[in-house]
XYZ file of N, CA, C and O in Angstrom:
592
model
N -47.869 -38.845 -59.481
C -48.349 -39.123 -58.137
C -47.208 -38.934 -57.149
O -46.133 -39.502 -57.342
N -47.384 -38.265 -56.252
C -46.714 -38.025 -55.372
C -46.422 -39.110 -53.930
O -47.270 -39.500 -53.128
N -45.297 -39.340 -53.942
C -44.309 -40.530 -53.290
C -44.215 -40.186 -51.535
O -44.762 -40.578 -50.504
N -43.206 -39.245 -51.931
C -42.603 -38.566 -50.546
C -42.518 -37.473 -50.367
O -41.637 -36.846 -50.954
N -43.364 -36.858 -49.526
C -43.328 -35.122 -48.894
C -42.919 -35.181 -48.160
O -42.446 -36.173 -47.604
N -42.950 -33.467 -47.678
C -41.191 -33.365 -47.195
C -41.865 -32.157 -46.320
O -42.214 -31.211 -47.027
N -42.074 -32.028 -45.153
C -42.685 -30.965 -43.994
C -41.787 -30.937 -43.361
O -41.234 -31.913 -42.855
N -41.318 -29.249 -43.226
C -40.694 -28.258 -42.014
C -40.841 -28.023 -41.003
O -41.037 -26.828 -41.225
N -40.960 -28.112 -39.697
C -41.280 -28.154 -38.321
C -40.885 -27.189 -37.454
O -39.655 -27.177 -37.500
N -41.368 -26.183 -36.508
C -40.446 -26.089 -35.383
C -41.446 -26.542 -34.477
O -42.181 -27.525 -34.566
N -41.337 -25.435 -33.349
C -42.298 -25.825 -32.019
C -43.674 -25.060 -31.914
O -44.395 -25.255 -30.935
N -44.075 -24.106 -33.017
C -45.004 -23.383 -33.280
C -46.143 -23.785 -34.017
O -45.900 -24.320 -35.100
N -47.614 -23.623 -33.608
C -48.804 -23.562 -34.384
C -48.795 -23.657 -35.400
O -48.834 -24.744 -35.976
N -48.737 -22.457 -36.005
C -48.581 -22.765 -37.541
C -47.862 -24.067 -38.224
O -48.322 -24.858 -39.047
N -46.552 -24.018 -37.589
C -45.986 -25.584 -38.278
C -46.839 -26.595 -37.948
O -46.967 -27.467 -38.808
N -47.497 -26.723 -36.869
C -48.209 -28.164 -37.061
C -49.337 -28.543 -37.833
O -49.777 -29.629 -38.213
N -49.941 -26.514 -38.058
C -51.128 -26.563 -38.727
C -50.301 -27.191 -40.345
O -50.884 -28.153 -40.846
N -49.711 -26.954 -40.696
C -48.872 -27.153 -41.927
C -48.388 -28.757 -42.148
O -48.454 -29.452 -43.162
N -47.978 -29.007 -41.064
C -47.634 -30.434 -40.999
C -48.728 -31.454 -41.112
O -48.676 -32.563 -41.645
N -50.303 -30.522 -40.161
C -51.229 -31.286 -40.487
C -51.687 -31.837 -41.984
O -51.793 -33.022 -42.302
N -51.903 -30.821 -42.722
C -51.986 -30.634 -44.066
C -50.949 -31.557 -44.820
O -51.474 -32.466 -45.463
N -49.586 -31.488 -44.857
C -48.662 -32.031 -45.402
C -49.380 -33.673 -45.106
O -49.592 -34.375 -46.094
N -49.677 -34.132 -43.902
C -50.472 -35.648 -43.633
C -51.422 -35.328 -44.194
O -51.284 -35.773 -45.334
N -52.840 -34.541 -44.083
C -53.358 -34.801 -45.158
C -53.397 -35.747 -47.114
O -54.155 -36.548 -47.660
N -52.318 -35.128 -47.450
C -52.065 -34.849 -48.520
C -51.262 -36.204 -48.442
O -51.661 -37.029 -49.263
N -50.414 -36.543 -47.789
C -49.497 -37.544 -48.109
C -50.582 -39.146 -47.863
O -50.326 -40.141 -48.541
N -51.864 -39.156 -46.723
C -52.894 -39.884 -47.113
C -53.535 -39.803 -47.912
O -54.207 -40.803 -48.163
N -53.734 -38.411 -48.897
C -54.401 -39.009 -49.892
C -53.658 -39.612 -51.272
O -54.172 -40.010 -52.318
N -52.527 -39.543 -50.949
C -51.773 -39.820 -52.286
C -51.153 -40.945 -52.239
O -50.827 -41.462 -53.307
N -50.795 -41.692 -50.808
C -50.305 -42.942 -49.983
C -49.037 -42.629 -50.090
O -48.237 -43.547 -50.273
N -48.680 -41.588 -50.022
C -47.026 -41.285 -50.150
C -46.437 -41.092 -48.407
O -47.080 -40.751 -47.414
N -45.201 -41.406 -48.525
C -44.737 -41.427 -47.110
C -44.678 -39.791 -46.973
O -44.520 -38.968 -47.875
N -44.866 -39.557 -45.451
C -44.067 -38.118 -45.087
C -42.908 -38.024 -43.944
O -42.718 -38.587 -42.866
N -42.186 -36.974 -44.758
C -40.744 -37.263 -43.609
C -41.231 -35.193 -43.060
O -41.599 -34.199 -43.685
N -40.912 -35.527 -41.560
C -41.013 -34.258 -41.061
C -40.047 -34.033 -40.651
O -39.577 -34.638 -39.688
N -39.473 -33.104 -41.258
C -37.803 -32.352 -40.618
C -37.898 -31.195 -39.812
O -38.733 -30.328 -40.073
N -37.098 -31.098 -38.828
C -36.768 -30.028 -37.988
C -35.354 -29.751 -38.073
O -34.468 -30.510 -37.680
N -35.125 -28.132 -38.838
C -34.045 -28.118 -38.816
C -33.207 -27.316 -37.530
O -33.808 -26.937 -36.524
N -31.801 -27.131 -37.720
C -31.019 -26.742 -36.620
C -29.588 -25.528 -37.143
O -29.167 -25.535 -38.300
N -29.052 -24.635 -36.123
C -27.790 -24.595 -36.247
C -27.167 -24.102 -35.322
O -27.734 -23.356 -34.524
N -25.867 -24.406 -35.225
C -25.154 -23.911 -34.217
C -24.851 -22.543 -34.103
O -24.631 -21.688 -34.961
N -24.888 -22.498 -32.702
C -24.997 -21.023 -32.555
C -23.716 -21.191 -31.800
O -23.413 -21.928 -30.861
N -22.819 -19.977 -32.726
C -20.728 -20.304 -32.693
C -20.482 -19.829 -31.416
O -19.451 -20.178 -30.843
N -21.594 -18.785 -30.671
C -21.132 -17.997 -29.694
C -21.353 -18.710 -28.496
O -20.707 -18.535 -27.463
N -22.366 -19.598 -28.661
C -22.362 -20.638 -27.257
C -21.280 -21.724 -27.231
O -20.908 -22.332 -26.227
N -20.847 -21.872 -28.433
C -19.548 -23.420 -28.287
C -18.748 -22.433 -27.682
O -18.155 -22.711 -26.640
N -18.622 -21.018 -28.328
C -16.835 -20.355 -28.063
C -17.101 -20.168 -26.722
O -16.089 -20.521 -26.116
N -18.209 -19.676 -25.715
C -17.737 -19.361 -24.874
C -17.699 -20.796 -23.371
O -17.681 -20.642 -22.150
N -17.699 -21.701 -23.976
C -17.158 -22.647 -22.871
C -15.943 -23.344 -23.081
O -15.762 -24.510 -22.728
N -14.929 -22.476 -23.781
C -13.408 -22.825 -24.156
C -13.183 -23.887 -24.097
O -12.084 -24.116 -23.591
N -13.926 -25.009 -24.493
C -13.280 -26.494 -24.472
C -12.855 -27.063 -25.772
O -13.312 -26.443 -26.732
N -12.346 -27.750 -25.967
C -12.243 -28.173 -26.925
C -13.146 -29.125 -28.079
O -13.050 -29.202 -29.304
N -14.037 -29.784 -27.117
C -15.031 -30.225 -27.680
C -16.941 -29.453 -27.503
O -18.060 -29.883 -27.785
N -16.509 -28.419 -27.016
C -17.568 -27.330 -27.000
C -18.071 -27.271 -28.195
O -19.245 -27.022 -27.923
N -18.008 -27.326 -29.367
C -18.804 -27.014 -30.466
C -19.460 -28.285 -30.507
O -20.689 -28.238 -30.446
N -18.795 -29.675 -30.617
C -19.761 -30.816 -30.736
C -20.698 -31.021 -29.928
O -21.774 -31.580 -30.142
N -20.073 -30.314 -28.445
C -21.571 -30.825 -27.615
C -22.507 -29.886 -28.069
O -23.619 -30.367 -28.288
N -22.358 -28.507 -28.304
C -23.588 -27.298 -28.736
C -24.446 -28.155 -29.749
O -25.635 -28.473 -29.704
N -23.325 -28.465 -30.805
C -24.135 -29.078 -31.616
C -24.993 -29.974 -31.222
O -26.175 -29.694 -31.418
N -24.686 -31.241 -30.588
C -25.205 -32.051 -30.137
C -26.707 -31.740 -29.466
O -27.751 -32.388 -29.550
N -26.385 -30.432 -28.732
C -27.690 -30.010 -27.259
C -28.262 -29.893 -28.740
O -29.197 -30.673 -28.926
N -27.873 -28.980 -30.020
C -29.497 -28.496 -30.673
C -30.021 -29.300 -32.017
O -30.975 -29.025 -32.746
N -29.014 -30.454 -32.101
C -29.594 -31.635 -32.843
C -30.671 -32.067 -31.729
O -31.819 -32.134 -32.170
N -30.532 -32.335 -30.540
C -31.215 -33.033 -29.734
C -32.405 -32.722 -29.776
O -33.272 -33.588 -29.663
N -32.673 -31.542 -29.931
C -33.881 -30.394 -29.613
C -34.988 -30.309 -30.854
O -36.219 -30.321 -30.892
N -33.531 -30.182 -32.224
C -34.786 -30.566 -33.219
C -35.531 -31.775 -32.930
O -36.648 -31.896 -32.429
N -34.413 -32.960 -33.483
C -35.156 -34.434 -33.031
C -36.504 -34.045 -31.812
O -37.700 -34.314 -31.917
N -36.135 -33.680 -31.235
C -37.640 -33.530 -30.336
C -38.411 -32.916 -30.662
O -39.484 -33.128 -30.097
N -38.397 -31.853 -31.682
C -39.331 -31.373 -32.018
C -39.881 -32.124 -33.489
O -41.016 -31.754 -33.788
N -39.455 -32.804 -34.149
C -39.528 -33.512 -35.353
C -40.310 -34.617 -34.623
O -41.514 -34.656 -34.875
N -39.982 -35.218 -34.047
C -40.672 -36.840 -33.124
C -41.985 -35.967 -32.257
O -42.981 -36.686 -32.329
N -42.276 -34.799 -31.549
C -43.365 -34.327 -31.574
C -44.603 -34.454 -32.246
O -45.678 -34.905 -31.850
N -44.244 -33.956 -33.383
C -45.101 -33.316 -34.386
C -45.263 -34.361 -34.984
O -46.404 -34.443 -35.438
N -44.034 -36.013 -35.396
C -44.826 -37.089 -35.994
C -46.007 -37.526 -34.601
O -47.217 -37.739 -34.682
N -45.239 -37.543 -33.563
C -46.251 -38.860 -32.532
C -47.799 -37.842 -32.540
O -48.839 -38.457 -32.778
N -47.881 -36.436 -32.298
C -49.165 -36.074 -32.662
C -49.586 -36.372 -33.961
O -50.763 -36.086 -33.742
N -49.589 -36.647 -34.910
C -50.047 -36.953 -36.263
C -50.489 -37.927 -36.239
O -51.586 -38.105 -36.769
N -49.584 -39.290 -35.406
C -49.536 -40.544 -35.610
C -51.687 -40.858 -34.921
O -52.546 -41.684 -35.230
N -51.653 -39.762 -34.021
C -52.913 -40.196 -33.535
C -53.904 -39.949 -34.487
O -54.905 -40.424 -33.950
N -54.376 -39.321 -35.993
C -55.058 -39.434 -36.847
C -54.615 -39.938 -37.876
O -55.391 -40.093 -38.819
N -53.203 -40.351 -37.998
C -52.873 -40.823 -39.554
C -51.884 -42.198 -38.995
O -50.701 -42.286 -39.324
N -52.470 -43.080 -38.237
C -51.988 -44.676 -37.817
C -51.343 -45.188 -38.624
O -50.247 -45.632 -38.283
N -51.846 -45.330 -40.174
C -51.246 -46.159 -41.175
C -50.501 -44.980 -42.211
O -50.175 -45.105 -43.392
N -50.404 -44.120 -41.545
C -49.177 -43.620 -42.751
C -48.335 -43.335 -42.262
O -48.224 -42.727 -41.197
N -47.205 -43.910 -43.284
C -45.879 -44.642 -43.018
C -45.043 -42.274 -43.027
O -44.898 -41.459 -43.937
N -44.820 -42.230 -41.705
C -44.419 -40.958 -41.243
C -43.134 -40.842 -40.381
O -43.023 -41.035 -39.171
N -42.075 -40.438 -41.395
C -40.523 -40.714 -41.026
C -40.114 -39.526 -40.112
O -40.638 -38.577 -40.697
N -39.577 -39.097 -39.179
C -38.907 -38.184 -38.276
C -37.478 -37.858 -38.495
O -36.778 -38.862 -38.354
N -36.700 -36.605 -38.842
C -35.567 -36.789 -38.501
C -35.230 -34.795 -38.274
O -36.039 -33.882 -38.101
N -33.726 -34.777 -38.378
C -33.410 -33.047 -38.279
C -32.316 -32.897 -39.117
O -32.025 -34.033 -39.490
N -31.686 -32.226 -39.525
C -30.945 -31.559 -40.333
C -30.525 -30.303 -39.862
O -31.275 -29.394 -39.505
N -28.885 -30.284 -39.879
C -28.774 -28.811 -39.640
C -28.578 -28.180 -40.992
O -28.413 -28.773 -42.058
N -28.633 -26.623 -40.739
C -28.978 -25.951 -41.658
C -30.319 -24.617 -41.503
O -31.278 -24.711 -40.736
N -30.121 -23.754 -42.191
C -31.332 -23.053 -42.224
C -32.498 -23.791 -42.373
O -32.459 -24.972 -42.719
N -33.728 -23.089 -42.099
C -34.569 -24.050 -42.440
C -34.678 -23.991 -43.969
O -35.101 -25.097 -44.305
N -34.541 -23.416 -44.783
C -34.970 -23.608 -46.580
C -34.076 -24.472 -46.724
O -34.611 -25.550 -46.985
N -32.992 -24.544 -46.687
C -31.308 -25.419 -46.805
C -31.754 -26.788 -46.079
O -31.955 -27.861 -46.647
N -31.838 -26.586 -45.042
C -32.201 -27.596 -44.653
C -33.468 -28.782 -45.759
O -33.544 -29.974 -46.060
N -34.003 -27.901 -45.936
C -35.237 -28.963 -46.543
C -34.690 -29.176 -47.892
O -34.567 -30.383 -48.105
N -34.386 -28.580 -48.696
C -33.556 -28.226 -49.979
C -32.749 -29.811 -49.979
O -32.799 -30.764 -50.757
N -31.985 -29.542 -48.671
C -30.631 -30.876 -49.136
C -31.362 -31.983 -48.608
O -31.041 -32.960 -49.284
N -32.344 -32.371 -47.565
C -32.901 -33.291 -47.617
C -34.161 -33.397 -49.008
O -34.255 -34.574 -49.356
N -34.861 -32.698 -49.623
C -35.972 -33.053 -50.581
C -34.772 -33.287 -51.873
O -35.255 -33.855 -52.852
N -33.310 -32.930 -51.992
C -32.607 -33.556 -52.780
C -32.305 -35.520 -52.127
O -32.370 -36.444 -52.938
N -32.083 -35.702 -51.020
C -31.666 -36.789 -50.281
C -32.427 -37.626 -50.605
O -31.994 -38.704 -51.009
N -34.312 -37.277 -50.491
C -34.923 -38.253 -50.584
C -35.521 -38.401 -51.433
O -36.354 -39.306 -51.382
N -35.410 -37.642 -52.567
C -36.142 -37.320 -54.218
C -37.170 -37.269 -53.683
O -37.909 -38.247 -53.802
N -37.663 -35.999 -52.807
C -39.127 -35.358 -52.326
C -39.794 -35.290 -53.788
O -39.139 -35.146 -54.821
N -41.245 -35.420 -53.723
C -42.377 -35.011 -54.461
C -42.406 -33.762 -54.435
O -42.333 -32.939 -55.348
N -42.552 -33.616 -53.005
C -42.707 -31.881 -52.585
C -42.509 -31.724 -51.039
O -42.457 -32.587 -50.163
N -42.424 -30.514 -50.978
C -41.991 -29.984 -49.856
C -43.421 -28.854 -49.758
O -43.971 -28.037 -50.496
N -43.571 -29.322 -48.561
C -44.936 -28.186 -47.752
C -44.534 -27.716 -46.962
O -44.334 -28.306 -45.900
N -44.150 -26.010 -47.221
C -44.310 -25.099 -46.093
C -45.491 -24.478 -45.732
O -46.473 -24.407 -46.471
N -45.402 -23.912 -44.331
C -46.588 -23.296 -44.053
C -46.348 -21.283 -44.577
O -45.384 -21.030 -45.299
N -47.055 -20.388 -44.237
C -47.173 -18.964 -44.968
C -47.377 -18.300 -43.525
O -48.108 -17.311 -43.469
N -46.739 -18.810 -42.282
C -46.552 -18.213 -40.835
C -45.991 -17.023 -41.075
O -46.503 -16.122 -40.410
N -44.736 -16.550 -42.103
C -44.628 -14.945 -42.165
C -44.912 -14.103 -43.421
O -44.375 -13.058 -43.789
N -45.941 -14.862 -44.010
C -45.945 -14.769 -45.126
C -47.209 -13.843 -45.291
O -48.200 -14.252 -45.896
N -47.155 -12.739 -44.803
C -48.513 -11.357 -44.180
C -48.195 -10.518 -45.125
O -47.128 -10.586 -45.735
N -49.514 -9.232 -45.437
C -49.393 -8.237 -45.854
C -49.393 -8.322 -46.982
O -49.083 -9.369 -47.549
N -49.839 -6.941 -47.780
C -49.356 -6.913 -49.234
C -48.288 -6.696 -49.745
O -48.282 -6.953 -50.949
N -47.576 -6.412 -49.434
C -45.676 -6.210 -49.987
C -45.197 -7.307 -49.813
O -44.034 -7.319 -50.217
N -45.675 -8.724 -49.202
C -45.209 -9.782 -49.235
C -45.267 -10.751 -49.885
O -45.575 -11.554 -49.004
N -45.194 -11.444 -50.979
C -45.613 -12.590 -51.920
C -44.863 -13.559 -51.189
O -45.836 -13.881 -50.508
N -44.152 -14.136 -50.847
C -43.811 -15.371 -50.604
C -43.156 -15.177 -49.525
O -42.544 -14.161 -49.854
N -42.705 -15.481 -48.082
C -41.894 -15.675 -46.631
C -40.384 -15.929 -47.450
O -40.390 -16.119 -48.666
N -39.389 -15.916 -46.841
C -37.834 -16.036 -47.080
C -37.801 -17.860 -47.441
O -37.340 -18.361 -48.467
N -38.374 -18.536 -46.376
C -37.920 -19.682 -46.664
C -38.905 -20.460 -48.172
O -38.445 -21.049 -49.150
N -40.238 -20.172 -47.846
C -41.231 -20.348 -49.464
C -40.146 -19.385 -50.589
O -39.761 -19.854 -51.660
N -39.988 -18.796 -50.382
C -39.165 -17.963 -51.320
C -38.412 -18.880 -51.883
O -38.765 -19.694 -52.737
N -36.755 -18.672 -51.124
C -35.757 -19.591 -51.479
C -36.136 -21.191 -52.121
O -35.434 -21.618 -53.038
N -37.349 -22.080 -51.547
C -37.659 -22.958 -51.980
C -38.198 -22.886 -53.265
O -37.795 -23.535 -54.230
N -38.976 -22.208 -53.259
C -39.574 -21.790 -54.845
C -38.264 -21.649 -55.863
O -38.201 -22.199 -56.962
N -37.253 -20.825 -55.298
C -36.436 -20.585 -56.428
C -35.701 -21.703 -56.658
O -35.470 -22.050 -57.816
N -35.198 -22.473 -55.487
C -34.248 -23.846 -56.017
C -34.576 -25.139 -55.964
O -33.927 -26.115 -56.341
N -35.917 -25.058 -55.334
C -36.577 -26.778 -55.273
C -36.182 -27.408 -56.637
O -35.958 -26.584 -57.524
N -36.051 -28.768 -56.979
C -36.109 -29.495 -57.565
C -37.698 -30.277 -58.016
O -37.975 -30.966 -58.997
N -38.631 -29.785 -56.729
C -39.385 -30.505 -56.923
C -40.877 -29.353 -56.650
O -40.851 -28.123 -56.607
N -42.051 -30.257 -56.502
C -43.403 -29.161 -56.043
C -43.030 -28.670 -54.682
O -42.335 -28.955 -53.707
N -43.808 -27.838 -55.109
C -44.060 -26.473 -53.468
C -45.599 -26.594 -52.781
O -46.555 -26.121 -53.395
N -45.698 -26.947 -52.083
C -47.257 -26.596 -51.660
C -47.269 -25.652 -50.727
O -46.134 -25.740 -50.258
N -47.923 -24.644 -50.044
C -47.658 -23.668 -49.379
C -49.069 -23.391 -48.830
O -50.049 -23.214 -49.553
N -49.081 -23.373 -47.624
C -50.097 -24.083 -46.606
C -50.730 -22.606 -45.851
O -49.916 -21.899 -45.257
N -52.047 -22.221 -45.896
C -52.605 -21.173 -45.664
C -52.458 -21.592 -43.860
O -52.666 -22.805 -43.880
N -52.268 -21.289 -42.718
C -51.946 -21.501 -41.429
C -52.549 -20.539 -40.546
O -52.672 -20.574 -39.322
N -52.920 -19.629 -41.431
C -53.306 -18.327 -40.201
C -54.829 -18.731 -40.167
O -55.478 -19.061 -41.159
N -55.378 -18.643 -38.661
C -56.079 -18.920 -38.053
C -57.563 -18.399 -38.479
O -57.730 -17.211 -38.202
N -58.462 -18.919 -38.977
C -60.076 -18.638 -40.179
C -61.042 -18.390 -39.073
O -62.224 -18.156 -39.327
């Protein structure tokens, strides 16, 4: 039985359609869900305001940004899923990395991505379903998102 899932976020459709699902699933199993939004610094915006503490604030502006997009996507949820216990946070990192070192952090059940680039026939799995598939520790669920 599955405990704690583990949903990827940005500011796009598909992720929420995915995130929806990930609540789904985590009510029917009574398992908590943590929704991560991940982040990274982008080296060329710290370097070019020559300060010395220019990289922490960059960092800082796009931690800020996930967190907002992570606390989004729980407070919309929160309005159909009241009683499930639905944790917010961000991580920098790619997004697969990202989820990777947190679904190690929190001994995830599983991790639900959504299949947003995951088109065409030459494609079996998106980069980040990919990478997860190959090093998860744990289940994959992988969330059909494109629009029926």
């Amino acid at each position: 039985m599955a405990q704690r899932i583990l949903i990827g976020v940005d500011n796009s459709e598909t992720a929420f359609r995915a995130a929806e699902k990930a609540a789904s699933l985590a009510a029917a199993f009574g398992a908590e869900l943590h929704v991560l939004s991940s982040f990274t610094v982008n080296l060329t915006q710290a370097v070019k305001h020559d300060q010395p503490d220019a990289y922490h604030r960059v960092e800082s502006l796009y931690a800020n940004n996930a967190v907002r997009t992570a606390d989004a996507v729980v407070e919309a949820l929160r309005v159909h899923y009241q009683d499930l216990e639905i944790i917010s946070k961000a991580r920098e990192g790619t997004p697969a990395h990202a989820l990777l070192n947190e679904a190690e952090q929190i001994d995830a059940d599983v991790i639900v991505v959504g299949n947003k680039r995951v088109q065409g026939p030459t494609r079996f799995l998106g980069s980040i379903a990919r990478t997860i598939a190959a090093e998860a520790h744990c289940d994959l669920y992988l969330v059909n998102t494109r629009e029926r």
